[in-house]
PDB file of C-alpha atoms in Angstrom:
ATOM      1  CA  MET A   1     133.552 149.310 106.347  1.00  0.00           C
ATOM      2  CA  VAL A   2     133.071 145.793 104.945  1.00  0.00           C
ATOM      3  CA  GLU A   3     136.743 144.939 105.566  1.00  0.00           C
ATOM      4  CA  THR A   4     136.549 146.264 109.171  1.00  0.00           C
ATOM      5  CA  THR A   5     133.364 144.302 109.802  1.00  0.00           C
ATOM      6  CA  ARG A   6     134.918 141.167 108.368  1.00  0.00           C
ATOM      7  CA  HIS A   7     138.090 141.631 110.440  1.00  0.00           C
ATOM      8  CA  THR A   8     136.000 142.068 113.602  1.00  0.00           C
ATOM      9  CA  ALA A   9     134.025 138.912 112.836  1.00  0.00           C
ATOM     10  CA  ASP A  10     137.263 136.978 112.167  1.00  0.00           C
ATOM     11  CA  VAL A  11     137.985 137.174 115.917  1.00  0.00           C
ATOM     12  CA  PHE A  12     135.252 134.592 116.474  1.00  0.00           C
ATOM     13  CA  GLY A  13     136.998 131.854 114.471  1.00  0.00           C
ATOM     14  CA  PHE A  14     133.992 130.949 112.351  1.00  0.00           C
ATOM     15  CA  HIS A  15     134.443 129.595 108.822  1.00  0.00           C
ATOM     16  CA  SER A  16     132.600 129.473 105.521  1.00  0.00           C
ATOM     17  CA  GLY A  17     129.591 127.173 105.749  1.00  0.00           C
ATOM     18  CA  ASP A  18     129.431 127.209 109.560  1.00  0.00           C
ATOM     19  CA  ILE A  19     125.985 127.305 111.128  1.00  0.00           C
ATOM     20  CA  ILE A  20     126.060 129.777 114.012  1.00  0.00           C
ATOM     21  CA  GLN A  21     123.340 129.897 116.631  1.00  0.00           C
ATOM     22  CA  GLU A  22     122.491 133.227 118.216  1.00  0.00           C
ATOM     23  CA  TRP A  23     121.046 133.392 121.732  1.00  0.00           C
ATOM     24  CA  LEU A  24     119.319 136.281 123.528  1.00  0.00           C
ATOM     25  CA  TRP A  25     119.115 138.572 120.512  1.00  0.00           C
ATOM     26  CA  ASP A  26     117.409 141.902 121.227  1.00  0.00           C
ATOM     27  CA  ASP A  27     117.098 145.306 119.596  1.00  0.00           C
ATOM     28  CA  ASP A  28     120.304 146.526 121.287  1.00  0.00           C
ATOM     29  CA  VAL A  29     122.680 144.037 119.623  1.00  0.00           C
ATOM     30  CA  ASP A  30     125.249 145.291 117.137  1.00  0.00           C
ATOM     31  CA  ASP A  31     124.088 144.371 113.650  1.00  0.00           C
ATOM     32  CA  SER A  32     127.573 144.930 112.218  1.00  0.00           C
ATOM     33  CA  ILE A  33     128.862 142.014 114.310  1.00  0.00           C
ATOM     34  CA  ARG A  34     125.989 139.824 113.138  1.00  0.00           C
ATOM     35  CA  GLU A  35     126.473 140.857 109.491  1.00  0.00           C
ATOM     36  CA  GLY A  36     130.213 140.204 109.714  1.00  0.00           C
ATOM     37  CA  ILE A  37     129.608 136.681 110.951  1.00  0.00           C
ATOM     38  CA  GLU A  38     127.062 136.057 108.201  1.00  0.00           C
ATOM     39  CA  THR A  39     129.539 137.376 105.611  1.00  0.00           C
ATOM     40  CA  ILE A  40     132.260 134.996 106.796  1.00  0.00           C
ATOM     41  CA  THR A  41     130.012 131.943 107.069  1.00  0.00           C
ATOM     42  CA  GLY A  42     127.818 132.693 104.057  1.00  0.00           C
ATOM     43  CA  GLU A  43     124.896 131.584 106.234  1.00  0.00           C
ATOM     44  CA  ASP A  44     122.174 133.386 108.176  1.00  0.00           C
ATOM     45  CA  LEU A  45     122.450 133.139 111.940  1.00  0.00           C
ATOM     46  CA  VAL A  46     119.964 130.670 113.397  1.00  0.00           C
ATOM     47  CA  ASP A  47     117.981 131.434 116.526  1.00  0.00           C
ATOM     48  CA  GLU A  48     117.741 129.605 119.826  1.00  0.00           C
ATOM     49  CA  ASP A  49     114.848 127.448 118.574  1.00  0.00           C
ATOM     50  CA  TYR A  50     117.138 125.758 116.018  1.00  0.00           C
ATOM     51  CA  ASP A  51     117.523 122.174 117.226  1.00  0.00           C
ATOM     52  CA  SER A  52     120.208 120.639 115.002  1.00  0.00           C
ATOM     53  CA  ASP A  53     123.947 120.661 115.629  1.00  0.00           C
ATOM     54  CA  VAL A  54     125.698 124.015 115.173  1.00  0.00           C
ATOM     55  CA  ASP A  55     129.286 125.022 114.465  1.00  0.00           C
ATOM     56  CA  GLY A  56     129.349 127.977 116.833  1.00  0.00           C
ATOM     57  CA  VAL A  57     127.354 130.054 119.295  1.00  0.00           C
ATOM     58  CA  ILE A  58     127.127 133.734 120.076  1.00  0.00           C
ATOM     59  CA  LEU A  59     125.188 134.625 123.204  1.00  0.00           C
ATOM     60  CA  TRP A  60     124.353 138.296 123.827  1.00  0.00           C
ATOM     61  CA  TRP A  61     124.481 139.054 127.571  1.00  0.00           C
ATOM     62  CA  ARG A  62     123.679 142.222 129.511  1.00  0.00           C
ATOM     63  CA  ASP A  63     124.122 143.047 133.180  1.00  0.00           C
ATOM     64  CA  GLY A  64     120.930 142.967 135.163  1.00  0.00           C
ATOM     65  CA  ASP A  65     120.036 139.578 133.749  1.00  0.00           C
ATOM     66  CA  ASP A  66     120.232 136.804 136.334  1.00  0.00           C
ATOM     67  CA  GLU A  67     123.642 135.085 136.565  1.00  0.00           C
ATOM     68  CA  ASP A  68     121.924 131.735 137.177  1.00  0.00           C
ATOM     69  CA  ALA A  69     119.925 132.294 133.983  1.00  0.00           C
ATOM     70  CA  LEU A  70     123.229 132.843 132.146  1.00  0.00           C
ATOM     71  CA  SER A  71     124.511 129.481 133.414  1.00  0.00           C
ATOM     72  CA  ASP A  72     121.302 127.794 132.308  1.00  0.00           C
ATOM     73  CA  THR A  73     121.467 129.453 128.889  1.00  0.00           C
ATOM     74  CA  ILE A  74     125.108 128.420 128.442  1.00  0.00           C
ATOM     75  CA  MET A  75     124.193 124.813 129.226  1.00  0.00           C
ATOM     76  CA  ASP A  76     121.207 124.932 126.846  1.00  0.00           C
ATOM     77  CA  ALA A  77     123.312 126.404 124.037  1.00  0.00           C
ATOM     78  CA  ALA A  78     126.101 123.873 124.557  1.00  0.00           C
ATOM     79  CA  THR A  79     123.730 120.943 123.955  1.00  0.00           C
ATOM     80  CA  VAL A  80     123.624 121.522 120.179  1.00  0.00           C
ATOM     81  CA  LEU A  81     127.192 122.815 119.791  1.00  0.00           C
ATOM     82  CA  ASN A  82     129.580 120.521 117.938  1.00  0.00           C
ATOM     83  CA  GLU A  83     132.459 119.511 120.215  1.00  0.00           C
ATOM     84  CA  GLY A  84     135.313 122.021 120.172  1.00  0.00           C
ATOM     85  CA  SER A  85     133.353 124.640 118.236  1.00  0.00           C
ATOM     86  CA  PRO A  86     133.584 128.322 119.209  1.00  0.00           C
ATOM     87  CA  PHE A  87     131.198 129.515 121.931  1.00  0.00           C
ATOM     88  CA  TRP A  88     131.153 133.256 122.609  1.00  0.00           C
ATOM     89  CA  VAL A  89     129.377 135.455 125.147  1.00  0.00           C
ATOM     90  CA  VAL A  90     129.094 138.985 123.747  1.00  0.00           C
ATOM     91  CA  THR A  91     128.503 141.758 126.285  1.00  0.00           C
ATOM     92  CA  PRO A  92     128.669 145.548 126.362  1.00  0.00           C
ATOM     93  CA  LYS A  93     132.130 146.848 127.253  1.00  0.00           C
ATOM     94  CA  PRO A  94     132.757 148.140 130.791  1.00  0.00           C
ATOM     95  CA  GLY A  95     131.228 151.572 131.244  1.00  0.00           C
ATOM     96  CA  ARG A  96     128.489 150.917 128.677  1.00  0.00           C
ATOM     97  CA  LYS A  97     124.858 150.325 129.590  1.00  0.00           C
ATOM     98  CA  GLY A  98     124.371 146.620 130.268  1.00  0.00           C
ATOM     99  CA  ALA A  99     128.059 145.792 130.816  1.00  0.00           C
ATOM    100  CA  ALA A 100     128.383 142.510 132.708  1.00  0.00           C
ATOM    101  CA  GLY A 101     130.033 142.535 136.117  1.00  0.00           C
ATOM    102  CA  ALA A 102     133.682 141.521 136.199  1.00  0.00           C
ATOM    103  CA  THR A 103     133.000 137.990 137.442  1.00  0.00           C
ATOM    104  CA  THR A 104     129.500 137.333 136.104  1.00  0.00           C
ATOM    105  CA  ILE A 105     130.500 135.525 132.908  1.00  0.00           C
ATOM    106  CA  GLU A 106     133.392 133.708 134.581  1.00  0.00           C
ATOM    107  CA  ASN A 107     131.166 132.419 137.412  1.00  0.00           C
ATOM    108  CA  ALA A 108     128.362 131.389 135.062  1.00  0.00           C
ATOM    109  CA  ALA A 109     130.856 129.588 132.822  1.00  0.00           C
ATOM    110  CA  LYS A 110     132.320 127.651 135.770  1.00  0.00           C
ATOM    111  CA  THR A 111     128.837 126.676 136.941  1.00  0.00           C
ATOM    112  CA  SER A 112     128.212 125.390 133.407  1.00  0.00           C
ATOM    113  CA  GLY A 113     131.418 123.329 133.312  1.00  0.00           C
ATOM    114  CA  MET A 114     133.308 125.786 131.121  1.00  0.00           C
ATOM    115  CA  ASN A 115     136.253 128.158 131.312  1.00  0.00           C
ATOM    116  CA  ALA A 116     135.993 131.803 130.297  1.00  0.00           C
ATOM    117  CA  ALA A 117     138.895 133.352 128.378  1.00  0.00           C
ATOM    118  CA  THR A 118     140.026 136.959 128.610  1.00  0.00           C
ATOM    119  CA  PRO A 119     137.514 139.318 126.969  1.00  0.00           C
ATOM    120  CA  GLN A 120     138.351 140.470 123.447  1.00  0.00           C
ATOM    121  CA  THR A 121     137.219 143.767 122.015  1.00  0.00           C
ATOM    122  CA  VAL A 122     135.024 143.232 118.964  1.00  0.00           C
ATOM    123  CA  ASN A 123     134.153 146.901 118.434  1.00  0.00           C
ATOM    124  CA  ALA A 124     133.827 150.205 120.302  1.00  0.00           C
ATOM    125  CA  ASP A 125     130.850 149.032 122.363  1.00  0.00           C
ATOM    126  CA  TRP A 126     131.083 145.236 122.684  1.00  0.00           C
ATOM    127  CA  ASN A 127     133.474 142.653 124.116  1.00  0.00           C
ATOM    128  CA  ALA A 128     133.348 138.922 123.521  1.00  0.00           C
ATOM    129  CA  VAL A 129     134.438 136.166 125.893  1.00  0.00           C
ATOM    130  CA  ARG A 130     135.173 132.705 124.509  1.00  0.00           C
ATOM    131  CA  LEU A 131     133.999 129.766 126.583  1.00  0.00           C
ATOM    132  CA  ARG A 132     135.529 126.289 126.428  1.00  0.00           C
ATOM    133  CA  ALA A 133     134.658 123.084 128.202  1.00  0.00           C
ATOM    134  CA  PHE A 134     136.984 122.320 131.113  1.00  0.00           C
ATOM    135  CA  GLY A 135     140.156 120.645 129.911  1.00  0.00           C
ATOM    136  CA  LYS A 136     139.897 121.985 126.334  1.00  0.00           C
ATOM    137  CA  GLY A 137     142.795 124.486 126.486  1.00  0.00           C
ATOM    138  CA  ARG A 138     142.770 128.252 126.437  1.00  0.00           C
TER     139      ARG A 138
END
């Protein structure tokens, strides 16, 4: 189980010592993803009130939340993100309760000045989409 959790968290590209900020945590998030990230970094995740620079972001998003609010949250989270650091939107997989619409994350990313990559499966119930500032590659 620990090895599987670690492998899943490796997808995010975080490293030992990285400070990762978590946005929109709620009771429905997958703790194994969170624990895997904390195992890799050796650091506790910090919440959205953390106001120093961070080395990565995970933002939990569910359908039914306002797409404009997602754009605003992406822009807020990007303000403390070190340039070029991983930024991920984690959402329930299609067919699961709370799964984001096919274009929701892509549209919100564009509005925020970012590109959305192809979703990656991080476990049976959650996908993650990496965001990058325009012009920063795939």
